[in-house]
Amino acid sequence: MYYLSMKVAPPWKQDRARKVKQALAHFWVEAETGNGAAHKALDYLEQRQWKVLAIQEKPNVVSEHDDSHGCMGLTQSLRAKVYGLSLCLTDWVYEGFQ
């Protein structure tokens, strides 16, 4: 299993005062290689029309019970074991806010 993260921008149009500019996408992916994990994550985002702004952390091997990313890692790595991929979005950045 691999963990990787990317800065991403949402596809939806927003009329609200606080528009989302970006978020940090954390992925746990069942794959044979780091490249395979990256391709699965990128395909997932592309299918949902999210824009990748930057790679935050390149794919690295984690255990099936990933405790290196705290409670989020434990939960998401178990989901990835079942579904092949798990995503958690954090660190939302809104227009006009840092």
Coordinates of N, CA and C in Angstrom, one line a residue:
M1 N 0.8 -1.2 0.0 CA 0.0 0.0 0.0 C 0.9 1.2 0.0
Y2 N 0.4 2.3 -0.7 CA 1.1 3.5 -0.8 C 0.3 4.7 -0.3
Y3 N 1.0 5.7 0.3 CA 0.4 7.0 0.6 C 1.0 8.0 -0.2
L4 N 0.1 9.0 -0.7 CA 0.6 10.1 -1.4 C -0.4 11.3 -1.2
S5 N 0.1 12.5 -1.4 CA -0.8 13.6 -1.2 C -0.5 14.7 -2.3
M6 N -1.6 15.4 -2.6 CA -1.5 16.4 -3.7 C -2.4 17.6 -3.3
K7 N -2.0 18.8 -3.7 CA -2.9 20.0 -3.6 C -3.8 20.0 -4.8
V8 N -5.1 20.1 -4.6 CA -6.1 20.0 -5.6 C -7.1 21.1 -5.6
A9 N -7.7 21.4 -6.7 CA -8.8 22.4 -6.8 C -10.1 21.8 -7.2
P10 N -11.2 22.1 -6.6 CA -12.5 21.5 -6.9 C -13.0 22.0 -8.2
P11 N -13.9 21.1 -8.8 CA -14.4 21.5 -10.2 C -15.7 22.3 -10.1
W12 N -16.3 22.4 -9.0 CA -17.6 23.0 -8.9 C -17.5 24.5 -9.0
K13 N -18.5 25.1 -9.5 CA -18.7 26.6 -9.6 C -19.3 27.0 -8.2
Q14 N -18.9 28.1 -7.7 CA -19.3 28.5 -6.3 C -19.9 29.9 -6.4
D15 N -21.0 30.1 -5.9 CA -21.6 31.4 -5.8 C -21.5 32.0 -4.4
R16 N -21.0 31.2 -3.5 CA -20.9 31.6 -2.1 C -19.8 32.7 -1.9
A17 N -19.9 33.4 -0.8 CA -18.9 34.4 -0.5 C -17.5 33.8 -0.3
R18 N -17.5 32.6 0.3 CA -16.2 32.0 0.6 C -16.0 30.9 -0.4
K19 N -15.2 31.1 -1.5 CA -15.0 30.2 -2.5 C -13.8 29.3 -2.2
V20 N -13.9 28.0 -2.4 CA -12.8 27.1 -2.2 C -11.8 27.3 -3.3
K21 N -10.5 27.5 -2.9 CA -9.5 27.6 -3.9 C -8.8 26.3 -4.0
Q22 N -8.5 25.6 -2.9 CA -7.8 24.3 -3.0 C -7.9 23.6 -1.7
A23 N -7.5 22.3 -1.7 CA -7.5 21.4 -0.6 C -6.3 20.5 -0.7
L24 N -6.0 19.8 0.4 CA -5.0 18.8 0.3 C -5.6 17.4 0.3
A25 N -5.3 16.7 -0.8 CA -5.9 15.3 -1.0 C -4.9 14.3 -0.5
H26 N -5.3 13.5 0.5 CA -4.5 12.4 1.0 C -5.0 11.1 0.4
F27 N -4.1 10.4 -0.2 CA -4.6 9.1 -0.8 C -3.8 7.9 -0.2
W28 N -4.5 6.8 0.1 CA -4.0 5.5 0.4 C -4.4 4.6 -0.7
V29 N -3.5 4.0 -1.4 CA -3.8 3.2 -2.6 C -3.1 1.8 -2.5
E30 N -3.9 0.8 -2.9 CA -3.4 -0.5 -3.0 C -2.8 -0.6 -4.5
A31 N -1.5 -0.8 -4.6 CA -0.9 -0.9 -5.9 C 0.4 -1.6 -5.8
E32 N 0.9 -2.1 -6.9 CA 2.2 -2.8 -7.0 C 3.4 -1.9 -6.9
T33 N 3.2 -0.7 -7.4 CA 4.4 0.3 -7.4 C 3.9 1.7 -7.0
G34 N 4.8 2.5 -6.7 CA 4.5 3.9 -6.5 C 3.9 4.6 -7.7
N35 N 4.4 4.3 -8.9 CA 3.8 4.9 -10.1 C 2.4 4.4 -10.3
G36 N 2.2 3.1 -10.0 CA 0.8 2.6 -10.2 C -0.2 3.3 -9.2
A37 N 0.3 3.6 -8.0 CA -0.5 4.3 -7.0 C -0.8 5.7 -7.5
A38 N 0.2 6.4 -8.0 CA 0.0 7.7 -8.5 C -1.0 7.8 -9.6
H39 N -0.9 6.8 -10.5 CA -1.8 6.8 -11.7 C -3.2 6.5 -11.2
K40 N -3.4 5.6 -10.2 CA -4.8 5.4 -9.7 C -5.3 6.7 -9.1
A41 N -4.5 7.4 -8.3 CA -5.0 8.6 -7.6 C -5.3 9.7 -8.7
L42 N -4.4 9.8 -9.7 CA -4.7 10.8 -10.7 C -5.9 10.5 -11.5
D43 N -6.1 9.2 -11.8 CA -7.3 8.8 -12.6 C -8.6 9.1 -11.8
Y44 N -8.5 8.9 -10.5 CA -9.7 9.1 -9.6 C -10.0 10.6 -9.6
L45 N -9.0 11.5 -9.5 CA -9.3 12.9 -9.6 C -9.8 13.4 -10.9
E46 N -9.2 12.8 -12.0 CA -9.5 13.2 -13.4 C -11.0 12.8 -13.6
Q47 N -11.4 11.7 -13.2 CA -12.8 11.2 -13.4 C -13.8 12.2 -12.7
R48 N -13.4 12.8 -11.7 CA -14.2 13.7 -10.9 C -13.9 15.2 -11.2
Q49 N -13.1 15.4 -12.2 CA -12.7 16.7 -12.7 C -12.0 17.7 -11.7
W50 N -11.3 17.1 -10.8 CA -10.5 17.9 -9.8 C -9.2 18.2 -10.6
K51 N -8.7 19.4 -10.3 CA -7.5 19.9 -10.9 C -6.3 19.6 -9.9
V52 N -5.3 19.0 -10.4 CA -4.1 18.8 -9.5 C -3.2 20.1 -9.6
L53 N -2.9 20.7 -8.5 CA -2.1 21.9 -8.5 C -0.7 21.6 -8.2
A54 N -0.4 20.6 -7.4 CA 1.0 20.2 -7.0 C 1.0 18.9 -6.3
I55 N 2.1 18.2 -6.5 CA 2.3 17.0 -5.7 C 2.9 17.4 -4.4
Q56 N 2.2 17.1 -3.3 CA 2.7 17.4 -2.0 C 3.7 16.4 -1.5
E57 N 3.3 15.1 -1.5 CA 4.2 14.0 -1.1 C 4.1 12.9 -2.1
K58 N 5.3 12.5 -2.6 CA 5.3 11.4 -3.6 C 4.9 10.1 -2.9
P59 N 4.5 9.1 -3.7 CA 4.0 7.8 -3.2 C 5.1 7.2 -2.3
N60 N 4.8 6.8 -1.1 CA 5.7 6.0 -0.3 C 4.9 4.9 0.3
V61 N 5.7 3.8 0.6 CA 5.1 2.6 1.1 C 4.6 2.8 2.6
V62 N 3.4 2.4 2.9 CA 2.9 2.4 4.3 C 2.3 1.0 4.5
S63 N 2.1 0.7 5.8 CA 1.6 -0.6 6.2 C 0.1 -0.5 6.0
E64 N -0.5 -1.7 6.0 CA -2.0 -1.8 5.8 C -2.7 -1.2 7.0
H65 N -2.0 -1.0 8.1 CA -2.5 -0.3 9.3 C -1.7 0.9 9.6
D66 N -1.7 1.9 8.6 CA -0.9 3.0 8.6 C -1.1 3.9 9.9
D67 N -0.1 3.8 10.8 CA -0.2 4.7 12.0 C 0.7 5.9 11.9
S68 N 1.4 6.0 10.8 CA 2.3 7.1 10.6 C 1.6 8.4 10.3
H69 N 0.3 8.3 9.9 CA -0.5 9.5 9.7 C -1.7 9.6 10.7
G70 N -1.4 9.1 11.9 CA -2.4 9.2 13.0 C -3.7 8.4 12.7
C71 N -4.7 8.9 13.3 CA -6.0 8.2 13.2 C -6.6 8.2 11.8
M72 N -6.3 9.3 11.1 CA -6.7 9.4 9.7 C -6.0 8.2 8.9
G73 N -4.8 8.0 9.1 CA -4.0 7.0 8.4 C -4.6 5.6 8.7
L74 N -4.9 5.3 10.0 CA -5.4 4.0 10.3 C -6.8 3.8 9.6
T75 N -7.6 4.7 9.7 CA -9.0 4.6 9.1 C -8.9 4.5 7.6
Q76 N -8.1 5.4 6.9 CA -8.1 5.4 5.5 C -7.3 4.2 4.9
S77 N -6.3 3.7 5.6 CA -5.6 2.6 5.1 C -6.4 1.3 5.1
L78 N -7.3 1.2 6.1 CA -8.2 0.1 6.2 C -9.3 0.2 5.1
R79 N -9.7 1.4 4.8 CA -10.7 1.6 3.7 C -10.0 1.2 2.3
A80 N -8.8 1.6 2.2 CA -8.0 1.3 0.9 C -7.8 -0.2 0.7
K81 N -7.7 -0.9 1.8 CA -7.5 -2.3 1.8 C -8.8 -2.9 1.2
V82 N -9.9 -2.4 1.6 CA -11.2 -3.0 1.2 C -11.5 -2.5 -0.3
Y83 N -11.4 -1.2 -0.5 CA -11.8 -0.6 -1.8 C -10.7 -0.3 -2.8
G84 N -9.5 -0.5 -2.5 CA -8.4 -0.3 -3.4 C -7.8 1.1 -3.4
L85 N -8.6 2.1 -2.9 CA -8.2 3.5 -2.8 C -9.0 4.2 -1.8
S86 N -8.4 5.1 -1.0 CA -9.2 5.9 -0.1 C -8.6 7.3 -0.2
L87 N -9.5 8.3 -0.1 CA -9.2 9.7 -0.2 C -9.7 10.4 1.0
C88 N -8.9 11.3 1.6 CA -9.4 12.2 2.6 C -8.9 13.7 2.2
L89 N -9.8 14.6 2.2 CA -9.5 16.0 1.8 C -9.4 16.8 3.1
T90 N -8.3 17.5 3.3 CA -8.1 18.4 4.4 C -7.5 19.7 4.0
D91 N -7.2 20.6 4.9 CA -6.5 21.9 4.7 C -7.2 22.7 3.6
W92 N -8.5 22.9 3.7 CA -9.2 23.6 2.7 C -8.7 25.1 2.7
V93 N -8.5 25.7 1.6 CA -8.1 27.1 1.4 C -9.2 27.8 0.7
Y94 N -9.7 28.9 1.3 CA -10.7 29.7 0.7 C -10.2 31.0 0.1
E95 N -10.8 31.4 -0.9 CA -10.5 32.7 -1.6 C -10.5 33.8 -0.5
G96 N -9.4 34.6 -0.4 CA -9.4 35.7 0.5 C -8.9 35.3 1.9
F97 N -8.6 34.0 2.1 CA -8.1 33.4 3.3 C -6.8 32.7 3.0
Q98 N -5.8 32.7 3.9 CA -4.6 32.0 3.8 C -4.7 30.6 4.4

